[in-house]
PDB file of C-alpha atoms in Angstrom:
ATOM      1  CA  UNK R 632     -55.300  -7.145 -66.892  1.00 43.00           C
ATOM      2  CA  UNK R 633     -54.875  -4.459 -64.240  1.00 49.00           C
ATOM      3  CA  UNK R 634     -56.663  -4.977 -60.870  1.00 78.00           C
ATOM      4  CA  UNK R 635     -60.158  -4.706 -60.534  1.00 90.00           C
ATOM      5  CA  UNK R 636     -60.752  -0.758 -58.919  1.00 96.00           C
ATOM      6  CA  UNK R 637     -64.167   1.031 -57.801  1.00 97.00           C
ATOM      7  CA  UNK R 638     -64.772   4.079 -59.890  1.00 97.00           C
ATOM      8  CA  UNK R 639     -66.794   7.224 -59.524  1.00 97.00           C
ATOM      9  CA  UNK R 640     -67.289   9.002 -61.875  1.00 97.00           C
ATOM     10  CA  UNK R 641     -68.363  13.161 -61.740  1.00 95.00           C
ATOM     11  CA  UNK R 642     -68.404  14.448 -65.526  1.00 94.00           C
ATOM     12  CA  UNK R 643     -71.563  17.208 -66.209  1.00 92.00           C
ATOM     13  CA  UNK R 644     -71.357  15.935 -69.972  1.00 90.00           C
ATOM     14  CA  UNK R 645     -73.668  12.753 -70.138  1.00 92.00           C
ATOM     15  CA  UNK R 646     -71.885  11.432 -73.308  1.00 91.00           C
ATOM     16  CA  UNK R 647     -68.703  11.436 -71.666  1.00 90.00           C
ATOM     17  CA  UNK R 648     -69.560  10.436 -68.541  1.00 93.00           C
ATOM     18  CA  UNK R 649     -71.310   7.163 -70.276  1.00 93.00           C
ATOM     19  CA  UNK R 650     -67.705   6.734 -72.323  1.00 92.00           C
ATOM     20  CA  UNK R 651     -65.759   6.864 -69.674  1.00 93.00           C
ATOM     21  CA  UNK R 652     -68.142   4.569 -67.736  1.00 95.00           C
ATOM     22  CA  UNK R 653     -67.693   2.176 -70.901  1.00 94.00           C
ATOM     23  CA  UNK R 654     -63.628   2.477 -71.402  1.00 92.00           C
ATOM     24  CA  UNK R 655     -63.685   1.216 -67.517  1.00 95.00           C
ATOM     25  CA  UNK R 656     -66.165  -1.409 -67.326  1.00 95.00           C
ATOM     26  CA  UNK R 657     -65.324  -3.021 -70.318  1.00 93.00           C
ATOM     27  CA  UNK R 658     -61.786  -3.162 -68.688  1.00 92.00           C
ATOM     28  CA  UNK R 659     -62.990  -4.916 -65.841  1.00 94.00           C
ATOM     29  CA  UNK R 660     -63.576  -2.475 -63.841  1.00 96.00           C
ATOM     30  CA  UNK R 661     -66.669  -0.995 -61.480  1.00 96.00           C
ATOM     31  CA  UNK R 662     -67.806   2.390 -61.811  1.00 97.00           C
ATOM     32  CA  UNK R 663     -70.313   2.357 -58.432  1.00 97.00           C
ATOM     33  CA  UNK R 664     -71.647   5.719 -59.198  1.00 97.00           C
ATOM     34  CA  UNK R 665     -71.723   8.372 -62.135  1.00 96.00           C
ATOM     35  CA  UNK R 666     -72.673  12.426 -61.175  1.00 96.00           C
ATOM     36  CA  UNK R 667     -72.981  15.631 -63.270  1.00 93.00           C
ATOM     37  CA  UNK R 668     -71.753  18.625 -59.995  1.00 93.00           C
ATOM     38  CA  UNK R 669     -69.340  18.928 -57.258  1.00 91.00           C
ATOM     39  CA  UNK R 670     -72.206  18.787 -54.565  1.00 93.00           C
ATOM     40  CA  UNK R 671     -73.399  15.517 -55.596  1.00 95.00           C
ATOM     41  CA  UNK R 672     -70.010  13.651 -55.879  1.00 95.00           C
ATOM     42  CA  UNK R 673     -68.894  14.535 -52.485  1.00 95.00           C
ATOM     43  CA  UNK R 674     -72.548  13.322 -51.097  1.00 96.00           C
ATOM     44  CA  UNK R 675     -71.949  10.011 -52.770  1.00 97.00           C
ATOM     45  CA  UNK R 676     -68.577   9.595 -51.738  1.00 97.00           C
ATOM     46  CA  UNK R 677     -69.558  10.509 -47.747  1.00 96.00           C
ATOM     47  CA  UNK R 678     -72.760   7.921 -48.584  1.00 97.00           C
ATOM     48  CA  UNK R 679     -70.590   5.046 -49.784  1.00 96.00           C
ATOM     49  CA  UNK R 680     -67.584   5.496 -47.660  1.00 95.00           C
ATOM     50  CA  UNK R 681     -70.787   5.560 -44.506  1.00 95.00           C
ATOM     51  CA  UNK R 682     -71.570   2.035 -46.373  1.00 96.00           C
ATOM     52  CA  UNK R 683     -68.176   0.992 -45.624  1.00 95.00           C
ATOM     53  CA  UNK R 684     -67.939   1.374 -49.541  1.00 96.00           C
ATOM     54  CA  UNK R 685     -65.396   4.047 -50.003  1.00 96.00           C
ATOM     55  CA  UNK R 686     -64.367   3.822 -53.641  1.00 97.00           C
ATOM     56  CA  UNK R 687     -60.721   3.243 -54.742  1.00 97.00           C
ATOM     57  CA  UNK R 688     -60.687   5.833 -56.761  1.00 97.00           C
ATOM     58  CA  UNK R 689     -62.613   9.069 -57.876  1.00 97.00           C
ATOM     59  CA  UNK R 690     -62.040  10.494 -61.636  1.00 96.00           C
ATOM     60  CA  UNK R 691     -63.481  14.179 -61.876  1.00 94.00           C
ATOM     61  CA  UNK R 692     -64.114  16.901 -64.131  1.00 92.00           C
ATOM     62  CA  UNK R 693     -62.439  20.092 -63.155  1.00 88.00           C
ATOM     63  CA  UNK R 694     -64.974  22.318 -64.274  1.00 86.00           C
ATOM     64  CA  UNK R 695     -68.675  21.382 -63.304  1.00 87.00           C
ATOM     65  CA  UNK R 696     -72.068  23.211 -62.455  1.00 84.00           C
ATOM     66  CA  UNK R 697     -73.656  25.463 -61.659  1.00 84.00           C
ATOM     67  CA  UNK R 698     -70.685  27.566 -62.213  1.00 84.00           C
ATOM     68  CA  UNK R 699     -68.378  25.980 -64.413  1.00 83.00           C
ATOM     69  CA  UNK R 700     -65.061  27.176 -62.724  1.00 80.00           C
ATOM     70  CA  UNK R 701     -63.481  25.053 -60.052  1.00 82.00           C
ATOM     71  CA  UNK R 702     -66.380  22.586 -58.307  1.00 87.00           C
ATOM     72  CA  UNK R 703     -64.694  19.473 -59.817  1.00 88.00           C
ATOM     73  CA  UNK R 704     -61.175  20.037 -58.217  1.00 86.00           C
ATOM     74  CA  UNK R 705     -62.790  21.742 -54.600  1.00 87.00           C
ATOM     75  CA  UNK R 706     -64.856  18.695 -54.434  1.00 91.00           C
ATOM     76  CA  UNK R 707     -62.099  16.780 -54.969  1.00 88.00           C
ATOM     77  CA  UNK R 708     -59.565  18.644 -52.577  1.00 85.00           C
ATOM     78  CA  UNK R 709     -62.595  18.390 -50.009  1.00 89.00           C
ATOM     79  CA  UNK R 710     -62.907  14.662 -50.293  1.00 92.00           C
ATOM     80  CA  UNK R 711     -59.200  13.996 -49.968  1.00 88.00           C
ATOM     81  CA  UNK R 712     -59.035  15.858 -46.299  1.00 87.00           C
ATOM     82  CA  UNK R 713     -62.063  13.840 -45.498  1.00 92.00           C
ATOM     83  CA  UNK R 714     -60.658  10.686 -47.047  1.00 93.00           C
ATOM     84  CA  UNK R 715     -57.061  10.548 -47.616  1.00 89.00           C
ATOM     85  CA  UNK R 716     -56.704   7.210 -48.891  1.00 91.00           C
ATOM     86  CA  UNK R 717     -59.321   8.066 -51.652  1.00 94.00           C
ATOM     87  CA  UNK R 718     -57.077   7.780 -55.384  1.00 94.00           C
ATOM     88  CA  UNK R 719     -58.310  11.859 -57.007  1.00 93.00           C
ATOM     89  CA  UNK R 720     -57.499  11.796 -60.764  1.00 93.00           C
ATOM     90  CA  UNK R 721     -59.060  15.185 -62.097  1.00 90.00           C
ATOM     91  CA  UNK R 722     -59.682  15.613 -66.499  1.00 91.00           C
ATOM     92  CA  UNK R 723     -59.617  19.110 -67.483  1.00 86.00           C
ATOM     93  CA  UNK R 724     -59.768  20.858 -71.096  1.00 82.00           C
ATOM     94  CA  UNK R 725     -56.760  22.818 -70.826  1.00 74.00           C
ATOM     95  CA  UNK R 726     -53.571  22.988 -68.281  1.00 66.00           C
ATOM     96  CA  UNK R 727     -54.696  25.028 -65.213  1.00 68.00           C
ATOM     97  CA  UNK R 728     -51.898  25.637 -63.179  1.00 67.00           C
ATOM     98  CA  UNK R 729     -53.708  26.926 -60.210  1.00 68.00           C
ATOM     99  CA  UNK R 730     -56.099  23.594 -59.732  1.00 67.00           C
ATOM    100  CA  UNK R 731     -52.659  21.137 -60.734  1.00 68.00           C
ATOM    101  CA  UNK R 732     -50.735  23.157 -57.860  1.00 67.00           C
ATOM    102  CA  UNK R 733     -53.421  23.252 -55.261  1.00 69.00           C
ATOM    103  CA  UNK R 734     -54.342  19.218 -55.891  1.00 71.00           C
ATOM    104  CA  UNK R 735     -50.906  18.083 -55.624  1.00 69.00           C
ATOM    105  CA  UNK R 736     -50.144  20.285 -52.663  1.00 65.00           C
ATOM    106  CA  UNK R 737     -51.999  17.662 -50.309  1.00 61.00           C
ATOM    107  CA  UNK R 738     -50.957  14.451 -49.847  1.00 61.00           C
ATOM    108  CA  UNK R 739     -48.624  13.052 -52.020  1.00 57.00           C
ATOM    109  CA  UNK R 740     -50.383   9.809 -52.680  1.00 75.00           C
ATOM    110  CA  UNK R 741     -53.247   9.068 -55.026  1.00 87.00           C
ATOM    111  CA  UNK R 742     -53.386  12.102 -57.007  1.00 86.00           C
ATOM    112  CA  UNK R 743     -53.550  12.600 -61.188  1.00 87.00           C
ATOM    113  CA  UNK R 744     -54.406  15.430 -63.431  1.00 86.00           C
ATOM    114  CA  UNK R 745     -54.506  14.379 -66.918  1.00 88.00           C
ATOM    115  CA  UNK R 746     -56.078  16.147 -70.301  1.00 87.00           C
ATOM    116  CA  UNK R 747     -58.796  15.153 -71.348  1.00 85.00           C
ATOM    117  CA  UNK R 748     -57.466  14.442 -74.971  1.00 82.00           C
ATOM    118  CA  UNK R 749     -55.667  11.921 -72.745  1.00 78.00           C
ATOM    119  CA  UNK R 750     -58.807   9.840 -72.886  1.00 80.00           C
ATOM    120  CA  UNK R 751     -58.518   8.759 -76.417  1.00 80.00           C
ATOM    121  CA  UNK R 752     -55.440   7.197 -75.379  1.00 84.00           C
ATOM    122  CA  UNK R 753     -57.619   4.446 -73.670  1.00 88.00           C
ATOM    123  CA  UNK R 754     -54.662   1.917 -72.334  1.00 87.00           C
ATOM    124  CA  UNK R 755     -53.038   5.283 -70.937  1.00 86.00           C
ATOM    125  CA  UNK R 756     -56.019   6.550 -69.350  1.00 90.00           C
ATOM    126  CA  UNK R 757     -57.057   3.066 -68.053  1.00 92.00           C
ATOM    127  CA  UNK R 758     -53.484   2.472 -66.566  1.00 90.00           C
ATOM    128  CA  UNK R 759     -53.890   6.361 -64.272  1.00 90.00           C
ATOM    129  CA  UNK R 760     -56.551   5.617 -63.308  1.00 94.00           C
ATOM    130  CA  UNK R 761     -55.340   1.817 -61.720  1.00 93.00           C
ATOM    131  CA  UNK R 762     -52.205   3.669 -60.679  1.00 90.00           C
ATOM    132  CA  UNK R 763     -54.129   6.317 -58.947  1.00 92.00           C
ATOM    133  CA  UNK R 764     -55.896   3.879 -56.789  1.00 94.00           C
ATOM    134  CA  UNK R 765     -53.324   2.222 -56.091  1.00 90.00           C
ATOM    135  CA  UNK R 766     -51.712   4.935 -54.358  1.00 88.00           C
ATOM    136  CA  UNK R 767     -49.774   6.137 -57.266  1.00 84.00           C
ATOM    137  CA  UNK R 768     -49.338   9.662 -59.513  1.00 83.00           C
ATOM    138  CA  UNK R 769     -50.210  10.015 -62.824  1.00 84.00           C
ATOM    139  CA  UNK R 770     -49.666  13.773 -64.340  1.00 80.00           C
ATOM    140  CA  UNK R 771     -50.159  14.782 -67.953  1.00 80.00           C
ATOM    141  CA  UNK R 772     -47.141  15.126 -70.439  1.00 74.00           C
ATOM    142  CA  UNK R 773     -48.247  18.610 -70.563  1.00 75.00           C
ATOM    143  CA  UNK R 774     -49.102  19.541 -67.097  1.00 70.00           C
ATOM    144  CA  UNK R 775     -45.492  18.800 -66.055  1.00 67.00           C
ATOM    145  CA  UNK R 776     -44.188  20.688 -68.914  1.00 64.00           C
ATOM    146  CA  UNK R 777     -46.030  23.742 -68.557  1.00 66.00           C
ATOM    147  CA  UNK R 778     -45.205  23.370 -64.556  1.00 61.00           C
ATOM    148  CA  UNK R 779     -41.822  22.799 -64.769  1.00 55.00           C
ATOM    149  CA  UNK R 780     -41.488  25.637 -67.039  1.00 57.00           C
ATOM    150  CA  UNK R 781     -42.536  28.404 -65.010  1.00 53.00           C
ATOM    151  CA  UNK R 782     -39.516  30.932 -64.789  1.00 42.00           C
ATOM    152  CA  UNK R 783     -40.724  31.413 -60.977  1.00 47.00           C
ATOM    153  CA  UNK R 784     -39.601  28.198 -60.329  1.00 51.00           C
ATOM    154  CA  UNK R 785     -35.943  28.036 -61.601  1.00 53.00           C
ATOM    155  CA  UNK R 786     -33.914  28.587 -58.587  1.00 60.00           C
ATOM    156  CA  UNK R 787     -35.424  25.700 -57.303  1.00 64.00           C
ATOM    157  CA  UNK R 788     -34.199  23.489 -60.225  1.00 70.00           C
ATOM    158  CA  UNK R 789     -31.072  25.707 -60.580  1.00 74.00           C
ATOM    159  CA  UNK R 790     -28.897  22.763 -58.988  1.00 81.00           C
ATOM    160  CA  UNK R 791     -30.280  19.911 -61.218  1.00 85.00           C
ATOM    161  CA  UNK R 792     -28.775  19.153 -64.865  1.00 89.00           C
ATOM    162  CA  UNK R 793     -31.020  19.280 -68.047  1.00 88.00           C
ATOM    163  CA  UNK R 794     -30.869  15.984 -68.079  1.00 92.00           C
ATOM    164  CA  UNK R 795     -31.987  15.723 -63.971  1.00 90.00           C
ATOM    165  CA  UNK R 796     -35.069  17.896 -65.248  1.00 85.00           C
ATOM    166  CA  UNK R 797     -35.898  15.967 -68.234  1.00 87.00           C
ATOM    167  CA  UNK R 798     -35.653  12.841 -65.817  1.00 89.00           C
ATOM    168  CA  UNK R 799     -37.835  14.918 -62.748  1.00 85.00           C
ATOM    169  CA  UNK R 800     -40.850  15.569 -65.196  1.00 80.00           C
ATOM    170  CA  UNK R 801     -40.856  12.015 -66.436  1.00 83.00           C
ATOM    171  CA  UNK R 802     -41.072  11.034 -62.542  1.00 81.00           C
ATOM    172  CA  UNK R 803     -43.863  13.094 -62.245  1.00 74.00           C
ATOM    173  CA  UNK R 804     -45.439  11.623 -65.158  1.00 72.00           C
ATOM    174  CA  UNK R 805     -46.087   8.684 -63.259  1.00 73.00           C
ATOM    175  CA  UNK R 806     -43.075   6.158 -64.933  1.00 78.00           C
ATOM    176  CA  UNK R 807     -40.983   3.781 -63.418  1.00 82.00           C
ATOM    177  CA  UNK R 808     -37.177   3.703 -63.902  1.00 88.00           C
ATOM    178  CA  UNK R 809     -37.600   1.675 -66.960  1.00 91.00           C
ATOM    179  CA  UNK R 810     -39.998   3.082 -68.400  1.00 88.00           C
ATOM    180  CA  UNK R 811     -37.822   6.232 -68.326  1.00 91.00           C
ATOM    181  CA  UNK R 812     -34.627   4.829 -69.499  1.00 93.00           C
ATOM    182  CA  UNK R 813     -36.698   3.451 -72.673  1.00 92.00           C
ATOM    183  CA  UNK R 814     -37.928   6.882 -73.252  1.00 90.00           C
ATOM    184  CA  UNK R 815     -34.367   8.093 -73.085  1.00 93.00           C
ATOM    185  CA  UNK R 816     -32.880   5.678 -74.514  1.00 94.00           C
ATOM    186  CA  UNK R 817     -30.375   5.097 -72.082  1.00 94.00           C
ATOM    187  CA  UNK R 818     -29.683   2.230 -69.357  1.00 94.00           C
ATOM    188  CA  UNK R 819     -31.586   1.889 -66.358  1.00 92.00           C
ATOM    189  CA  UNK R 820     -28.727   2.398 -64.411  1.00 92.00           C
ATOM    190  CA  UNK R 821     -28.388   5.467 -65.576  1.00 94.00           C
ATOM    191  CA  UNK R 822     -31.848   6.850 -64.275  1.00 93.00           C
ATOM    192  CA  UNK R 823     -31.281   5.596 -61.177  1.00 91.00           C
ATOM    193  CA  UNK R 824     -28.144   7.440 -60.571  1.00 92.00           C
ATOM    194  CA  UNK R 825     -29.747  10.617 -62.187  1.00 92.00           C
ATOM    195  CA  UNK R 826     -33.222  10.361 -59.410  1.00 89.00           C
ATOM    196  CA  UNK R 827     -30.567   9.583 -56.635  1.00 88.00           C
ATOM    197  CA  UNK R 828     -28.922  13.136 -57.621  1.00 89.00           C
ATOM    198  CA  UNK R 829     -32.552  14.287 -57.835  1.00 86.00           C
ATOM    199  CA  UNK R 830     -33.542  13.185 -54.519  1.00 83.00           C
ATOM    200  CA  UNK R 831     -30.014  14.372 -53.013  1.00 83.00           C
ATOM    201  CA  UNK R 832     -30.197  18.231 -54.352  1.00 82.00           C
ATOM    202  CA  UNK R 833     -33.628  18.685 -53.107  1.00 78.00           C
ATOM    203  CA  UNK R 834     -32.767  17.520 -49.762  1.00 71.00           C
ATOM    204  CA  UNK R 835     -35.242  13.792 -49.912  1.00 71.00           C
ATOM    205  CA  UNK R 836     -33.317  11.616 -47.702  1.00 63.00           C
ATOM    206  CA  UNK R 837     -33.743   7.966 -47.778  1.00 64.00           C
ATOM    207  CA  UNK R 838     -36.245   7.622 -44.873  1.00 52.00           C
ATOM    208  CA  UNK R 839     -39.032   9.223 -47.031  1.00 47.00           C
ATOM    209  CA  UNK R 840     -39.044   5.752 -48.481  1.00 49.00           C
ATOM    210  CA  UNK R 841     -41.094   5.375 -51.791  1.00 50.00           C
ATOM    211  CA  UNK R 842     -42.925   8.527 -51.926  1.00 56.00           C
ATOM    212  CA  UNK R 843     -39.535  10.041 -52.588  1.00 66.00           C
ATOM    213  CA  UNK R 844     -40.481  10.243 -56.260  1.00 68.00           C
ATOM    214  CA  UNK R 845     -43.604  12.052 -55.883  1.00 65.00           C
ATOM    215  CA  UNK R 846     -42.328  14.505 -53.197  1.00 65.00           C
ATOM    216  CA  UNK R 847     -39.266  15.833 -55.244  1.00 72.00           C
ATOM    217  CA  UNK R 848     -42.327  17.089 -57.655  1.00 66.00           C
ATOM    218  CA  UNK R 849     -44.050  18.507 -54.857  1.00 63.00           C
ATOM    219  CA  UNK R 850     -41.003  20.213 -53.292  1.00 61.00           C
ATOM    220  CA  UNK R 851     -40.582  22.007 -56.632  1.00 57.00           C
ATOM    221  CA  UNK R 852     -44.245  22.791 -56.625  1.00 56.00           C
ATOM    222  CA  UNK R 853     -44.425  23.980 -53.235  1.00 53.00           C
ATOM    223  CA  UNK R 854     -41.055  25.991 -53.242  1.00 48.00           C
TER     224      UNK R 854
END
């Protein structure tokens, strides 16, 4: 069982928004609030965080009303500045670089942008969510991919090896050292002297502690 985390939840679709609200609780967990726009999540949040109720964790739609463009992801860069300790995990139809890029380019703690075909994958979706209130990352398979790929970027990676690259976008995926060395089927030594090189070419030294991991994603975001 993970740990017990306090959910809201900002989805304009009513069916999903109840699913969600289902995959979570019947995990044990405790969605405190469920909204359909951008305007009324960051009122709740403000409310409950007044309460001395700040949730661990807020999982939001990308696109909400009344426009249907970017409300999900604003409110959700607007609550971070407000609350930085707040866990964001955005769900969005399709890979939209511009909203990944501009949610990861705060703080490098708490943040996840997943699919929302993701969702079906309940154990997977259940686990970003814990991870991303805890502090954690937790980017789609195929928001790293399509990121990583952009032929703007490659002087940044120039230094790193394919294997360094394939290693950097499981990182940003959100896995541990083992869980990459299963996917590569290699040892878990092996990964660890691969992120060392990682953190080495793009200039992380040691005293960034932990959130070394997440920041070699953002330096090749932010480059």
């Amino acid at each position: 069982m993970e740990d017990r985390v306090r959910v809201v939840i900002a989805e304009d679709s009513v069916l999903l928004r109840e699913g969600l609200t289902r995959l979570l609780t019947d995990r044990g967990h405790d969605v405190v609030a469920g909204v359909g726009d951008g305007e009324a999540l960051v009122k709740t949040v403000n409310d409950l965080a007044a309460q001395g109720e700040l949730p661990d964790v807020v999982v939001a739609d990308v696109r909400m009303p009344p426009t249907h463009t970017d409300e999900g992801v604003r409110a959700a860069v607007k609550l971070r500045k407000v609350h930085p300790e707040l866990g964001v995990l955005v769900l969005s139809q399709y890979v939209e670089e511009q909203y990944a890029t501009e949610l990861l380019a705060g703080s490098s703690r708490g943040v996840g942008y997943l699919l929302k075909d993701r969702v079906a994958e309940v154990r997977e979706f259940v686990d970003a969510v814990v991870r991303v209130a805890g502090g954690g990352t937790a980017l789609d398979p195929e928001v790293v991919a399509q990121l990583l790929g952009r032929s703007r970027k490659q002087d940044v990676l120039a230094g790193l090896t394919p294997r360094e690259r394939e290693v950097l976008g499981l990182m940003a995926e959100g896995r541990t050292n083992s869980a990459i060395a299963r996917a590569l089927v290699v040892s878990d030594g092996a990964v660890e002297k691969h992120v060392s090189n990682i953190f080495l070419k793009l200039g992380l030294s040691p005293s960034d502690g932990d959130h070394r991991r997440v920041l070699a994603v953002l330096t090749y975001l932010n480059s």
